[in-house]
Coordinates of C-alpha atoms in Angstrom, one line a residue:
Chain A
X250 CA 0.0 0.0 0.0
X251 CA 1.5 3.3 -1.0
X252 CA 1.4 6.4 1.4
X253 CA -1.1 8.9 0.4
X254 CA 0.2 12.3 -0.7
X255 CA -0.2 15.2 1.8
X256 CA -2.8 17.6 0.7
X257 CA -3.0 20.9 2.5
X258 CA -6.5 21.7 4.0
X259 CA -6.6 24.9 1.8
X260 CA -6.0 22.8 -1.4
X261 CA -8.5 20.2 -0.3
X262 CA -11.3 22.8 0.3
X263 CA -10.4 24.6 -3.0
X264 CA -10.7 21.4 -4.9
X265 CA -14.1 20.6 -3.3
X266 CA -15.4 24.1 -4.0
X267 CA -14.2 23.9 -7.7
X268 CA -15.9 20.5 -8.0
X269 CA -19.2 21.9 -6.6
X270 CA -19.0 25.0 -8.8
X271 CA -18.3 23.1 -11.9
X272 CA -21.4 20.8 -11.3
X273 CA -23.6 23.8 -10.6
X274 CA -22.3 25.5 -13.8
X275 CA -23.3 22.6 -15.9
X276 CA -27.0 23.2 -14.9
X277 CA -29.2 25.9 -16.7
X278 CA -29.5 29.2 -14.8
X279 CA -32.6 30.5 -13.1
X280 CA -33.6 33.8 -11.8
X281 CA -35.8 35.0 -8.9
X282 CA -37.2 38.6 -9.0
X283 CA -39.4 40.7 -6.8
X284 CA -42.3 42.2 -8.5
X285 CA -45.2 44.5 -7.1
X286 CA -47.4 41.6 -5.9
X287 CA -44.6 39.1 -4.8
X288 CA -41.8 37.0 -6.1
X289 CA -41.4 35.3 -9.4
X290 CA -39.3 32.4 -10.3
X291 CA -38.2 31.9 -13.9
X292 CA -35.9 29.2 -15.4
X293 CA -35.3 27.3 -18.6
X294 CA -36.5 23.7 -18.0
X295 CA -37.5 21.5 -20.9
X296 CA -39.0 19.0 -18.4
X297 CA -42.7 19.3 -17.4
X298 CA -42.3 16.9 -14.5
X299 CA -39.0 17.7 -13.0
X300 CA -39.4 21.0 -11.3
X301 CA -36.7 23.5 -10.3
X302 CA -39.2 25.5 -8.3
X303 CA -41.6 24.3 -5.7
X304 CA -43.8 25.2 -2.7
X305 CA -42.3 24.6 0.7
X306 CA -45.0 26.3 2.9
X307 CA -47.7 28.9 2.8
X308 CA -45.5 31.9 1.9
X309 CA -42.2 30.1 1.2
X310 CA -40.8 29.0 -2.2
X311 CA -37.7 27.0 -3.2
X312 CA -35.6 27.2 -6.2
X313 CA -32.5 25.2 -7.0
X314 CA -29.8 24.8 -9.8
X315 CA -27.4 21.9 -10.1
X316 CA -27.8 18.2 -9.5
X317 CA -31.5 17.1 -9.5
X318 CA -31.3 14.2 -7.1
X319 CA -29.5 16.3 -4.5
X320 CA -31.7 19.4 -4.5
X321 CA -34.8 17.2 -4.7
X322 CA -33.5 15.6 -1.5
X323 CA -33.0 19.0 0.1
X324 CA -36.4 20.1 -1.1
X325 CA -38.3 17.3 0.5
X326 CA -36.2 17.7 3.6
X327 CA -37.4 21.3 3.7
X328 CA -41.0 20.4 3.2
X329 CA -40.8 17.9 6.1
X330 CA -39.0 20.5 8.3
X331 CA -41.6 23.2 7.5
X332 CA -44.6 20.9 8.0
X333 CA -43.3 19.5 11.2
X334 CA -42.6 23.0 12.6
X335 CA -46.0 24.3 11.5
X336 CA -47.6 21.2 13.2
X337 CA -45.6 21.4 16.4
X338 CA -46.1 25.3 16.8
X339 CA -48.2 27.3 14.4
X340 CA -48.3 28.0 10.7
X341 CA -47.0 31.4 11.4
X342 CA -43.9 30.1 13.0
X343 CA -42.4 28.7 9.8
X344 CA -40.1 31.3 8.4
X345 CA -37.7 31.4 5.4
X346 CA -35.0 32.5 7.7
X347 CA -35.3 29.4 9.8
X348 CA -35.3 27.2 6.7
X349 CA -32.4 29.0 5.1
X350 CA -30.5 28.4 8.4
X351 CA -31.2 24.7 8.4
X352 CA -30.2 24.4 4.7
X353 CA -27.0 26.4 5.4
X354 CA -26.0 24.1 8.2
X355 CA -26.8 21.0 6.1
X356 CA -24.9 22.2 3.1
X357 CA -22.0 23.5 5.3
X358 CA -21.7 20.2 7.2
X359 CA -21.7 18.1 3.9
X360 CA -19.2 20.5 2.3
X361 CA -16.7 20.3 5.1
X362 CA -17.0 16.6 5.9
X363 CA -14.4 14.6 4.1
X364 CA -16.5 11.4 4.0
X365 CA -19.1 12.9 1.7
X366 CA -18.8 14.5 -1.8
X367 CA -20.0 18.1 -1.6
X368 CA -23.4 18.8 -3.0
X369 CA -23.5 20.3 -6.4
X370 CA -26.4 22.6 -5.8
X371 CA -27.2 26.3 -5.3
X372 CA -30.5 27.0 -3.6
X373 CA -32.8 30.0 -3.3
X374 CA -35.4 30.2 -0.5
X375 CA -37.8 33.1 -0.8
X376 CA -40.7 34.2 1.5
X377 CA -43.4 36.7 0.4
X378 CA -44.4 39.3 3.0
X379 CA -47.5 41.2 3.5
X380 CA -46.0 44.0 1.5
X381 CA -42.9 44.3 -0.8
X382 CA -40.7 45.5 2.2
X383 CA -41.5 42.2 3.9
X384 CA -40.2 40.0 1.1
X385 CA -37.1 38.0 1.8
X386 CA -34.8 36.1 -0.7
X387 CA -31.9 34.0 0.5
X388 CA -29.3 32.6 -1.8
X389 CA -27.5 29.5 -0.5
X390 CA -24.3 28.4 -2.3
X391 CA -22.8 24.9 -2.2
X392 CA -20.6 25.6 0.9
X393 CA -23.3 26.6 3.4
X394 CA -23.0 30.4 3.3
X395 CA -26.1 32.5 3.2
X396 CA -26.5 35.5 1.1
X397 CA -29.4 37.9 1.7
X398 CA -30.5 39.2 -1.6
X399 CA -32.8 42.0 -2.7
X400 CA -34.6 42.7 -5.9
X401 CA -33.2 40.0 -8.1
X402 CA -31.0 37.0 -7.9
X403 CA -29.6 34.5 -10.4
X404 CA -28.1 31.1 -9.7
X405 CA -26.7 28.3 -12.1
X406 CA -24.4 28.3 -15.1
X407 CA -24.1 31.9 -16.3
X408 CA -25.2 33.4 -13.1
X409 CA -22.7 36.3 -12.8
X410 CA -23.5 37.8 -16.2
X411 CA -27.2 37.4 -15.7
X412 CA -26.9 39.0 -12.2
X413 CA -25.2 42.0 -13.4
X414 CA -27.8 42.4 -16.3
X415 CA -30.6 42.1 -13.8
X416 CA -29.1 44.5 -11.4
X417 CA -28.9 47.2 -14.0
X418 CA -32.5 46.8 -15.1
X419 CA -34.6 45.6 -12.3
X420 CA -36.5 48.1 -10.3
X421 CA -39.1 47.9 -7.5
X422 CA -42.7 47.7 -8.2
X423 CA -42.6 46.0 -11.6
X424 CA -45.7 44.3 -12.8
X425 CA -45.5 40.5 -13.2
X426 CA -45.5 40.8 -17.0
X427 CA -42.6 43.2 -16.8
X428 CA -40.7 41.2 -14.4
X429 CA -41.2 38.1 -16.4
X430 CA -40.1 39.6 -19.6
X431 CA -36.9 41.0 -17.9
X432 CA -36.2 37.5 -16.6
X433 CA -36.5 35.8 -20.0
X434 CA -34.3 38.6 -21.5
X435 CA -31.7 37.9 -18.9
X436 CA -31.9 34.2 -19.2
X437 CA -31.4 34.3 -23.0
X438 CA -28.1 36.0 -22.8
X439 CA -25.3 33.5 -23.5
X440 CA -21.7 33.7 -22.1
X441 CA -20.3 34.9 -25.5
X442 CA -22.7 37.9 -25.5
X443 CA -25.1 36.5 -28.1
X444 CA -28.9 36.2 -27.4
X445 CA -31.0 33.2 -28.1
X446 CA -34.7 32.6 -28.2
X447 CA -36.3 30.7 -25.3
X448 CA -39.8 29.5 -26.4
X449 CA -42.6 29.6 -23.8
X450 CA -42.9 25.8 -23.7
X451 CA -39.3 25.6 -22.4
X452 CA -39.9 28.0 -19.5
X453 CA -40.8 27.0 -16.0
X454 CA -42.5 29.9 -14.1
X455 CA -44.0 30.1 -10.7
X456 CA -45.0 33.0 -8.3
X457 CA -45.5 33.6 -4.7
X458 CA -48.3 36.0 -5.0
X459 CA -49.3 37.9 -1.8
X460 CA -52.7 38.9 -3.5
X461 CA -54.0 35.3 -3.5
X462 CA -56.9 34.8 -1.1
X463 CA -55.7 31.3 -0.2
X464 CA -53.3 30.7 2.6
X465 CA -50.9 29.1 0.2
X466 CA -49.5 31.7 -2.0
X467 CA -47.4 29.5 -4.3
X468 CA -48.6 29.0 -7.8
X469 CA -47.3 27.8 -11.1
X470 CA -47.9 29.8 -14.2
X471 CA -48.5 27.6 -17.3
X472 CA -50.1 27.4 -20.6
X473 CA -52.3 30.2 -21.7
X474 CA -51.6 32.4 -18.9
X475 CA -47.9 32.3 -19.4
X476 CA -48.1 33.1 -23.1
X477 CA -50.4 36.0 -22.4
X478 CA -48.0 37.4 -19.8
X479 CA -45.1 37.1 -22.3
X480 CA -47.1 38.6 -25.1
X481 CA -48.5 41.4 -22.9
X482 CA -47.5 44.9 -23.9
X483 CA -45.1 46.3 -21.3
X484 CA -46.8 49.5 -21.2
X485 CA -50.3 48.0 -21.0
X486 CA -49.5 45.7 -18.2
X487 CA -50.5 46.8 -14.9
X488 CA -49.3 45.7 -11.5
X489 CA -52.7 44.0 -11.0
X490 CA -51.9 41.5 -13.7
X491 CA -52.2 39.0 -10.9
X492 CA -52.4 35.4 -11.8
X493 CA -55.9 34.1 -11.8
X494 CA -56.7 30.7 -10.3
X495 CA -58.5 29.6 -13.5
X496 CA -55.6 28.1 -15.3
X497 CA -54.1 25.4 -13.4
X498 CA -54.3 23.5 -16.5
X499 CA -51.2 21.5 -15.8
X500 CA -51.6 17.7 -15.3
X501 CA -51.4 17.1 -11.7
X502 CA -51.3 20.8 -11.0
X503 CA -51.7 21.8 -7.3
X504 CA -54.7 23.7 -6.6
X505 CA -53.6 25.5 -3.3
X506 CA -56.2 24.8 -0.8
X507 CA -57.2 27.4 1.6
X508 CA -56.6 24.9 4.3
X509 CA -56.9 26.2 7.7
X510 CA -56.0 25.1 11.1
X511 CA -59.1 23.8 12.9
X512 CA -58.5 26.4 15.7
X513 CA -59.2 29.4 13.4
X514 CA -62.1 30.2 11.2
X515 CA -61.5 29.7 7.5
X516 CA -61.8 32.6 5.1
X517 CA -63.6 30.8 2.4
X518 CA -61.1 30.5 -0.4
X519 CA -62.7 32.3 -3.4
X520 CA -61.5 30.3 -6.3
X521 CA -62.1 32.5 -9.4
X522 CA -63.0 30.3 -12.2
X523 CA -63.7 32.7 -15.1
X524 CA -60.7 33.7 -17.2
X525 CA -62.7 36.5 -18.9
X526 CA -61.6 39.1 -16.4
X527 CA -58.1 38.4 -17.5
X528 CA -58.4 37.8 -21.2
X529 CA -59.5 41.3 -22.0
X530 CA -56.3 43.0 -20.9
X531 CA -54.5 43.5 -24.1
Chain B
X961 CA -39.7 19.2 19.9
X962 CA -37.5 21.0 17.6
X963 CA -36.7 19.8 14.1
X964 CA -32.9 20.1 14.3
X965 CA -32.0 18.2 17.3
X966 CA -28.5 17.4 16.2
X967 CA -25.6 19.5 17.5
X968 CA -24.4 20.4 14.0
X969 CA -27.8 21.9 13.3
X970 CA -28.0 20.0 10.0
X971 CA -31.1 18.3 8.9
X972 CA -31.3 14.8 10.6
X973 CA -31.1 11.8 8.4
X974 CA -34.8 11.1 8.5
X975 CA -35.5 14.4 6.8
X976 CA -33.3 13.6 3.8
X977 CA -34.3 9.9 3.3
X978 CA -36.1 9.7 0.1
X979 CA -39.1 7.5 -0.4
X980 CA -42.3 8.2 1.5
X981 CA -44.7 11.1 0.6
X982 CA -46.5 10.7 3.8
X983 CA -46.2 13.1 6.7
X984 CA -47.3 10.4 9.2
X985 CA -44.8 8.0 8.0
X986 CA -42.1 10.6 8.4
X987 CA -43.3 11.4 11.9
X988 CA -43.2 7.7 12.9
X989 CA -39.7 7.6 11.7
X990 CA -38.4 10.8 13.2
X991 CA -40.5 11.6 16.3
X992 CA -43.1 8.9 16.9
X993 CA -44.2 10.4 20.3
X994 CA -46.0 13.2 18.4
X995 CA -48.4 10.8 16.7
X996 CA -51.7 10.6 18.4
X997 CA -51.8 6.9 17.9
X998 CA -48.7 6.4 20.1
X999 CA -50.4 7.6 23.3
X1000 CA -51.9 5.3 25.8
X1001 CA -54.2 6.0 28.7
X1002 CA -53.5 4.4 32.0
X1003 CA -56.4 2.1 33.1
X1004 CA -59.3 4.1 34.3
X1005 CA -62.4 3.7 36.4
X1006 CA -65.3 4.9 34.4
X1007 CA -65.4 7.2 31.4
X1008 CA -63.2 10.4 30.9
X1009 CA -65.1 13.6 30.9
X1010 CA -64.1 15.8 27.9
X1011 CA -65.9 18.1 25.6
X1012 CA -67.9 16.2 22.9
X1013 CA -68.9 17.3 19.5
X1014 CA -72.2 16.1 18.3
X1015 CA -74.1 16.2 15.0
X1016 CA -72.7 16.4 11.5
X1017 CA -74.8 15.9 8.4
X1018 CA -73.9 15.6 4.7
X1019 CA -76.0 15.4 1.5
X1020 CA -75.0 15.1 -2.1
X1021 CA -76.6 16.9 -5.1
X1022 CA -75.9 16.7 -8.8
X1023 CA -72.5 18.5 -9.1
X1024 CA -71.4 18.4 -5.6
X1025 CA -71.9 17.7 -2.0
X1026 CA -72.9 19.7 1.2
X1027 CA -71.4 19.1 4.7
X1028 CA -72.8 20.9 7.8
X1029 CA -72.6 20.7 11.5
X1030 CA -74.1 22.3 14.7
X1031 CA -72.1 24.5 17.0
X1032 CA -72.5 22.8 20.4
X1033 CA -70.0 20.9 22.5
X1034 CA -71.2 19.2 25.6
X1035 CA -69.5 17.7 28.6
X1036 CA -71.9 15.4 30.3
X1037 CA -75.0 17.4 30.6
X1038 CA -73.2 20.8 30.5
X1039 CA -72.8 22.9 27.4
X1040 CA -69.0 23.3 27.1
X1041 CA -68.9 25.5 24.1
X1042 CA -71.7 27.2 22.1
X1043 CA -69.8 28.1 19.0
X1044 CA -67.4 25.3 18.3
X1045 CA -66.4 24.5 14.7
X1046 CA -66.7 21.0 13.6
X1047 CA -66.5 21.2 9.9
X1048 CA -63.2 21.9 8.2
X1049 CA -61.8 22.0 4.7
X1050 CA -59.3 19.0 4.3
X1051 CA -58.0 20.3 1.0
X1052 CA -59.4 22.2 -2.0
X1053 CA -61.9 19.5 -2.8
X1054 CA -62.8 17.8 0.4
X1055 CA -63.9 18.5 3.9
X1056 CA -64.3 16.7 7.1
X1057 CA -66.8 17.0 9.8
X1058 CA -66.1 15.6 13.4
X1059 CA -68.2 14.2 16.1
X1060 CA -66.8 12.7 19.3
X1061 CA -64.0 13.9 21.7
X1062 CA -63.5 17.4 20.5
X1063 CA -59.8 17.9 21.5
X1064 CA -58.6 14.7 19.8
X1065 CA -60.9 15.2 16.8
X1066 CA -59.5 18.8 16.1
X1067 CA -55.9 17.3 16.4
X1068 CA -56.8 14.5 14.0
X1069 CA -58.2 17.1 11.5
X1070 CA -55.1 19.2 11.7
X1071 CA -53.0 16.2 11.0
X1072 CA -55.2 15.0 8.3
X1073 CA -55.0 18.4 6.5
X1074 CA -51.3 18.3 6.9
X1075 CA -51.0 14.7 5.4
X1076 CA -52.9 15.7 2.3
X1077 CA -51.0 19.1 1.8
X1078 CA -47.8 17.3 2.5
X1079 CA -48.4 14.6 -0.1
X1080 CA -49.3 17.3 -2.6
X1081 CA -46.2 19.3 -2.1
X1082 CA -43.9 16.3 -2.3
X1083 CA -45.5 14.5 -5.3
X1084 CA -46.7 17.6 -7.0
X1085 CA -50.2 15.9 -7.4
X1086 CA -53.1 15.4 -5.2
X1087 CA -54.3 12.1 -3.9
X1088 CA -57.5 10.5 -5.3
X1089 CA -60.7 11.1 -3.1
X1090 CA -60.5 7.2 -2.3
X1091 CA -57.0 7.7 -1.2
X1092 CA -57.9 10.5 1.0
X1093 CA -60.8 8.6 2.6
X1094 CA -58.4 5.6 3.3
X1095 CA -55.8 7.8 5.0
X1096 CA -58.6 9.0 7.3
X1097 CA -59.5 5.4 8.1
X1098 CA -55.9 4.8 9.1
X1099 CA -55.9 7.8 11.4
X1100 CA -59.2 6.8 13.1
X1101 CA -57.9 3.2 13.6
X1102 CA -54.7 4.5 15.3
X1103 CA -57.1 6.1 17.9
X1104 CA -58.7 2.8 18.7
X1105 CA -57.1 2.4 22.2
X1106 CA -58.5 5.8 23.2
X1107 CA -61.8 5.0 21.6
X1108 CA -62.1 1.9 23.8
X1109 CA -61.8 4.2 26.9
X1110 CA -64.6 6.5 25.8
X1111 CA -62.5 9.1 23.8
X1112 CA -63.9 8.2 20.3
X1113 CA -63.7 10.3 17.1
X1114 CA -66.2 9.5 14.4
X1115 CA -65.8 11.9 11.4
X1116 CA -67.8 12.2 8.3
X1117 CA -65.8 12.9 5.2
X1118 CA -67.2 14.5 2.0
X1119 CA -65.5 15.6 -1.2
X1120 CA -65.9 16.3 -4.9
X1121 CA -64.3 13.4 -7.0
X1122 CA -62.7 15.2 -9.9
X1123 CA -62.2 11.9 -11.9
X1124 CA -65.8 10.8 -11.5
X1125 CA -67.3 14.4 -11.5
X1126 CA -69.6 14.0 -8.6
X1127 CA -69.8 14.6 -4.9
X1128 CA -69.2 11.6 -2.6
X1129 CA -69.7 11.0 1.2
X1130 CA -67.9 8.7 3.4
X1131 CA -68.9 7.7 6.9
X1132 CA -66.8 5.9 9.5
X1133 CA -67.1 3.8 12.6
X1134 CA -65.0 3.9 15.6
X1135 CA -62.7 1.2 14.4
X1136 CA -61.9 3.2 11.1
X1137 CA -64.2 1.0 9.1
X1138 CA -65.3 3.2 6.2
X1139 CA -68.4 3.0 4.1
X1140 CA -69.5 5.1 1.2
X1141 CA -73.0 6.7 1.7
X1142 CA -75.4 7.5 -1.1
X1143 CA -77.4 10.6 -1.0
X1144 CA -77.1 11.6 2.6
X1145 CA -75.5 10.7 5.9
X1146 CA -75.1 11.9 9.5
X1147 CA -72.9 11.1 12.4
X1148 CA -72.9 12.0 16.1
X1149 CA -75.5 11.8 18.9
X1150 CA -78.2 13.7 17.0
X1151 CA -77.6 11.7 13.8
X1152 CA -80.6 9.4 14.4
X1153 CA -83.1 12.3 14.2
X1154 CA -81.2 14.1 11.4
X1155 CA -81.1 10.9 9.3
X1156 CA -84.9 10.5 9.9
X1157 CA -85.4 14.0 8.8
X1158 CA -83.4 13.8 5.6
X1159 CA -85.0 10.4 4.8
X1160 CA -88.3 12.2 4.4
X1161 CA -87.0 15.3 2.7
X1162 CA -84.2 14.1 0.5
X1163 CA -84.4 13.7 -3.3
X1164 CA -81.6 13.0 -5.6
X1165 CA -82.6 16.0 -7.9
X1166 CA -82.3 18.7 -5.4
X1167 CA -80.5 21.9 -6.4
X1168 CA -77.5 23.2 -4.4
X1169 CA -79.7 25.8 -2.8
X1170 CA -82.3 23.2 -1.7
X1171 CA -79.5 20.9 -0.4
X1172 CA -78.3 23.7 1.8
X1173 CA -81.9 24.2 3.3
X1174 CA -82.2 20.3 3.6
X1175 CA -79.1 19.9 5.9
X1176 CA -80.0 22.9 8.0
X1177 CA -83.5 21.3 8.4
X1178 CA -81.9 18.1 9.4
X1179 CA -79.7 19.8 12.1
X1180 CA -82.9 21.6 13.4
X1181 CA -84.6 18.3 13.8
X1182 CA -81.5 16.8 15.5
X1183 CA -81.4 19.7 18.0
X1184 CA -85.1 19.4 18.5
X1185 CA -84.8 15.9 19.9
X1186 CA -81.1 15.6 21.1
X1187 CA -80.0 17.8 24.0
X1188 CA -76.4 17.6 23.0
X1189 CA -77.1 19.2 19.6
X1190 CA -77.5 23.0 19.4
X1191 CA -80.1 24.6 17.3
X1192 CA -79.7 28.0 15.6
X1193 CA -79.0 30.5 18.3
X1194 CA -80.6 33.7 17.1
X1195 CA -79.9 35.8 20.2
X1196 CA -76.1 35.2 19.9
X1197 CA -76.2 35.0 16.1
X1198 CA -74.6 31.5 16.2
X1199 CA -75.7 29.5 13.1
X1200 CA -74.7 26.1 11.8
X1201 CA -71.5 25.8 9.8
X1202 CA -72.5 25.0 6.2
X1203 CA -70.0 24.1 3.5
X1204 CA -70.3 23.2 -0.2
X1205 CA -67.8 21.4 -2.3
X1206 CA -68.2 21.4 -6.1
X1207 CA -65.9 21.4 -9.2
X1208 CA -65.0 24.9 -8.1
X1209 CA -63.6 23.5 -4.9
X1210 CA -64.4 24.0 -1.2
X1211 CA -66.6 27.0 -0.1
X1212 CA -67.9 27.8 3.3
X1213 CA -71.1 29.8 3.6
X1214 CA -70.4 33.1 5.5
X1215 CA -72.5 34.0 8.5
X1216 CA -75.0 36.1 6.4
X1217 CA -75.8 33.2 4.0
X1218 CA -76.0 30.6 6.8
X1219 CA -78.2 32.9 8.9
X1220 CA -80.6 33.5 6.1
X1221 CA -81.2 29.9 5.6
X1222 CA -81.6 29.3 9.4
X1223 CA -83.9 32.2 9.9
X1224 CA -86.1 31.2 6.9
X1225 CA -86.5 27.7 8.4
X1226 CA -87.2 29.2 11.9
X1227 CA -90.0 31.4 10.5
X1228 CA -91.7 28.4 9.1
X1229 CA -91.1 26.4 12.3
X1230 CA -93.0 29.1 14.3
X1231 CA -96.1 28.0 12.4
X1232 CA -95.2 24.3 12.0
X1233 CA -93.1 23.3 14.9
X1234 CA -92.5 19.9 13.4
X1235 CA -91.3 21.1 10.1
X1236 CA -92.4 20.2 6.5
X1237 CA -94.9 17.4 6.2
X1238 CA -94.3 14.5 3.8
X1239 CA -97.2 12.8 1.9
X1240 CA -98.6 9.6 3.5
X1241 CA -98.4 7.5 0.4

């Protein structure tokens, strides 16, 4: 048996970081932006079934770039953590900050343990507040650090370039259609400076919308609603371009129930079912 | 009980184990002491006194189902609470009404709601209505030891089946045995009178509006003959909780709508205390 080479701790960590970064960079980028009524997640994802974005709890959403099986594991862990916490205490006691902390500890421990390979993931945990000033977005790189972000954030392959593009153009109080269009513009920029076209069917879009009557504010935007938002005239779009509940036309979509703890009275979830009030805004 | 119990603060292994989409399975792996079924009572002399919920009624109509309950909780011959809520949304397309030991029942509903929501979040799809009804069976069965000591929970589950496009009702016994009811059902101490009332009034071609009136009539008749069931309390403005589930999802009537139905019935009962008369033949 040969004696192993000595590797300095600095070198070992640098190697692990590089390994993780390369893995994340192979994945497609995604962006998370604040808009007037909440937070929107936009990413390029040819798959209809394997989601990059998902609901964790009432006001909390999750986005991830990198290796699918690893972030899926973390996502389910997050859902279990949130549901257990909400069941043990109260629904109001589940916060993005708490979840981001748990994720940071988990990623950090895995990153610095020699026995495990580092996770090749970068996460975003976002919580929508009662008003724009209450919104929180946390970015969690592979090594267990936490970055508190405002306005816009990009993770994945071409993140730096996309981030700087967004920073220059994103402003507070954008309508959903404006934010969505800006996000698609940002995502279609390639590293060499060229632009490519991303068709609507390759986009995965979800929102945390504080104007939803339901307790659960997360909603996927698919099909006709997505094309309408993408085609909407930037000038004609109003901040009230809120997603209606009528087009959960996705197979196995999740109609967010206005579920309520038995201790409280339920505010009957008004599920709007006519798309007509939306379709007229051109 | 806090989620991150390990000194490192990282998520414990149970959280990151792939596989089950059930919150209850996860709980039994990670912290079984939280699950209601893992509690046992010491041997007791006589029954335990705890607030009891009473009458829940349900009736289906073409296009949906109605589930309603009275507002009284009793402890022995005392009224423990006048405005208790016994009907809850389970998720977007189903609701559950509870009769039996109120404290345990409310906890069971909370866990049931969570079970459905958890599955939906993990899988990205909702359970079938049959699947939801079976999960509730399991939960009632886990309470069997308590039920044997007089702390039973007997719910009524109603929902809109999106695949079959109709409203369906499931009733349960104390052992978790489940049976689908056709047309109408009732549970709780006033259920005998409520069922008799609906037997004479129910038709399978009633509209949604008429079905709402039907269930409140049945609750009135239950309160008329069962002291543990509360009738509409006009002085305090406490009216039955009435919910409707259709293809548009779950909706709970607000106090105004509920009071209108109850008051209309009350007006008629001032003239005919026994309510509507059915034909002899």
